[in-house]
PDB file of C-alpha atoms in Angstrom:
ATOM      1  CA  UNK Z  91     -17.120 -21.768   2.850  1.00 45.00           C
ATOM      2  CA  UNK Z  92     -17.725 -24.821   0.700  1.00 53.00           C
ATOM      3  CA  UNK Z  93     -15.501 -27.863   1.199  1.00 49.00           C
ATOM      4  CA  UNK Z  94     -14.055 -29.782  -1.694  1.00 54.00           C
ATOM      5  CA  UNK Z  95     -12.460 -33.214  -1.852  1.00 55.00           C
ATOM      6  CA  UNK Z  96      -9.834 -33.956  -4.459  1.00 55.00           C
ATOM      7  CA  UNK Z  97      -6.745 -36.035  -5.004  1.00 55.00           C
ATOM      8  CA  UNK Z  98      -3.615 -35.397  -7.013  1.00 56.00           C
ATOM      9  CA  UNK Z  99      -0.876 -37.569  -8.362  1.00 58.00           C
ATOM     10  CA  UNK Z 100       2.610 -36.113  -8.121  1.00 58.00           C
ATOM     11  CA  UNK Z 101       4.922 -36.377 -11.126  1.00 60.00           C
ATOM     12  CA  UNK Z 102       7.763 -38.892 -11.104  1.00 62.00           C
ATOM     13  CA  UNK Z 103      10.499 -37.172  -9.076  1.00 57.00           C
ATOM     14  CA  UNK Z 104      13.153 -39.827  -9.635  1.00 62.00           C
ATOM     15  CA  UNK Z 105      14.459 -38.067 -12.761  1.00 61.00           C
ATOM     16  CA  UNK Z 106      14.450 -34.560 -11.295  1.00 63.00           C
ATOM     17  CA  UNK Z 107      17.528 -32.774 -10.022  1.00 70.00           C
ATOM     18  CA  UNK Z 108      15.612 -30.757  -7.415  1.00 72.00           C
ATOM     19  CA  UNK Z 109      15.214 -31.178  -3.692  1.00 77.00           C
ATOM     20  CA  UNK Z 110      12.130 -31.984  -1.629  1.00 79.00           C
ATOM     21  CA  UNK Z 111      11.985 -30.994   2.039  1.00 84.00           C
ATOM     22  CA  UNK Z 112       9.396 -32.135   4.576  1.00 88.00           C
ATOM     23  CA  UNK Z 113       9.156 -30.104   7.793  1.00 92.00           C
ATOM     24  CA  UNK Z 114       6.777 -31.498  10.427  1.00 93.00           C
ATOM     25  CA  UNK Z 115       5.906 -30.541  14.009  1.00 95.00           C
ATOM     26  CA  UNK Z 116       4.205 -33.075  16.288  1.00 94.00           C
ATOM     27  CA  UNK Z 117       2.048 -32.237  19.320  1.00 95.00           C
ATOM     28  CA  UNK Z 118       0.537 -34.836  21.696  1.00 95.00           C
ATOM     29  CA  UNK Z 119      -3.248 -34.858  22.051  1.00 96.00           C
ATOM     30  CA  UNK Z 120      -5.380 -35.861  25.033  1.00 97.00           C
ATOM     31  CA  UNK Z 121      -5.813 -39.281  23.397  1.00 95.00           C
ATOM     32  CA  UNK Z 122      -2.990 -41.658  24.344  1.00 95.00           C
ATOM     33  CA  UNK Z 123      -0.886 -42.607  21.329  1.00 94.00           C
ATOM     34  CA  UNK Z 124      -2.368 -39.957  19.007  1.00 96.00           C
ATOM     35  CA  UNK Z 125      -0.368 -36.886  17.986  1.00 96.00           C
ATOM     36  CA  UNK Z 126      -1.422 -33.868  15.920  1.00 97.00           C
ATOM     37  CA  UNK Z 127       1.034 -33.223  13.078  1.00 95.00           C
ATOM     38  CA  UNK Z 128       1.368 -30.113  10.935  1.00 95.00           C
ATOM     39  CA  UNK Z 129       3.965 -28.771   8.581  1.00 95.00           C
ATOM     40  CA  UNK Z 130       4.960 -28.024   5.024  1.00 92.00           C
ATOM     41  CA  UNK Z 131       6.391 -29.867   2.020  1.00 88.00           C
ATOM     42  CA  UNK Z 132       8.725 -27.723  -0.080  1.00 84.00           C
ATOM     43  CA  UNK Z 133       9.760 -28.632  -3.613  1.00 77.00           C
ATOM     44  CA  UNK Z 134      12.854 -26.816  -4.966  1.00 75.00           C
ATOM     45  CA  UNK Z 135      13.469 -27.112  -8.720  1.00 68.00           C
ATOM     46  CA  UNK Z 136      11.495 -30.365  -8.896  1.00 59.00           C
ATOM     47  CA  UNK Z 137       8.780 -29.393 -11.361  1.00 57.00           C
ATOM     48  CA  UNK Z 138      10.529 -27.262 -13.976  1.00 57.00           C
ATOM     49  CA  UNK Z 139      14.246 -26.942 -13.091  1.00 55.00           C
ATOM     50  CA  UNK Z 140      13.942 -23.178 -12.747  1.00 56.00           C
ATOM     51  CA  UNK Z 141      15.909 -21.878  -9.806  1.00 55.00           C
ATOM     52  CA  UNK Z 142      13.141 -20.215  -7.873  1.00 54.00           C
ATOM     53  CA  UNK Z 143      13.937 -19.041  -4.359  1.00 56.00           C
ATOM     54  CA  UNK Z 144      10.901 -20.291  -2.438  1.00 60.00           C
ATOM     55  CA  UNK Z 145       9.969 -23.393  -4.389  1.00 70.00           C
ATOM     56  CA  UNK Z 146       6.467 -24.834  -4.441  1.00 79.00           C
ATOM     57  CA  UNK Z 147       5.021 -25.291  -0.947  1.00 86.00           C
ATOM     58  CA  UNK Z 148       2.156 -27.469   0.258  1.00 89.00           C
ATOM     59  CA  UNK Z 149       0.862 -27.104   3.833  1.00 94.00           C
ATOM     60  CA  UNK Z 150      -0.080 -30.405   5.481  1.00 95.00           C
ATOM     61  CA  UNK Z 151      -1.787 -31.453   8.701  1.00 96.00           C
ATOM     62  CA  UNK Z 152      -3.021 -34.661  10.204  1.00 95.00           C
ATOM     63  CA  UNK Z 153      -2.511 -37.215  12.940  1.00 96.00           C
ATOM     64  CA  UNK Z 154       0.089 -39.814  13.812  1.00 94.00           C
ATOM     65  CA  UNK Z 155      -1.419 -42.900  15.443  1.00 94.00           C
ATOM     66  CA  UNK Z 156       1.485 -44.381  17.357  1.00 92.00           C
ATOM     67  CA  UNK Z 157       0.113 -47.882  18.186  1.00 91.00           C
ATOM     68  CA  UNK Z 158      -0.491 -48.553  14.459  1.00 92.00           C
ATOM     69  CA  UNK Z 159       2.530 -46.548  13.198  1.00 90.00           C
ATOM     70  CA  UNK Z 160       0.216 -44.655  10.827  1.00 92.00           C
ATOM     71  CA  UNK Z 161       0.645 -41.068   9.674  1.00 91.00           C
ATOM     72  CA  UNK Z 162      -2.534 -39.680   8.083  1.00 92.00           C
ATOM     73  CA  UNK Z 163      -2.007 -36.310   6.393  1.00 92.00           C
ATOM     74  CA  UNK Z 164      -4.055 -33.977   4.224  1.00 92.00           C
ATOM     75  CA  UNK Z 165      -2.868 -30.997   2.215  1.00 89.00           C
ATOM     76  CA  UNK Z 166      -4.608 -27.662   2.537  1.00 79.00           C
ATOM     77  CA  UNK Z 167      -4.148 -24.317   0.929  1.00 67.00           C
TER      78      UNK Z 167
END
């Protein structure tokens, strides 16, 4: 499997009438102050105002570094 790096810019959501939901689960690691985080971001009617049932979903995972209050996440498919 070949890895690929990319970045995306999300559209301006301020003018949309849809909803965005972020669901995250946090699990402590063996390293003090570092937690593994995984979850999903769900966009309902944000991109095209069509009333689709599931919405667009992006799976995310990463780490939360408590001493620095930093959440580092990446999206995967």
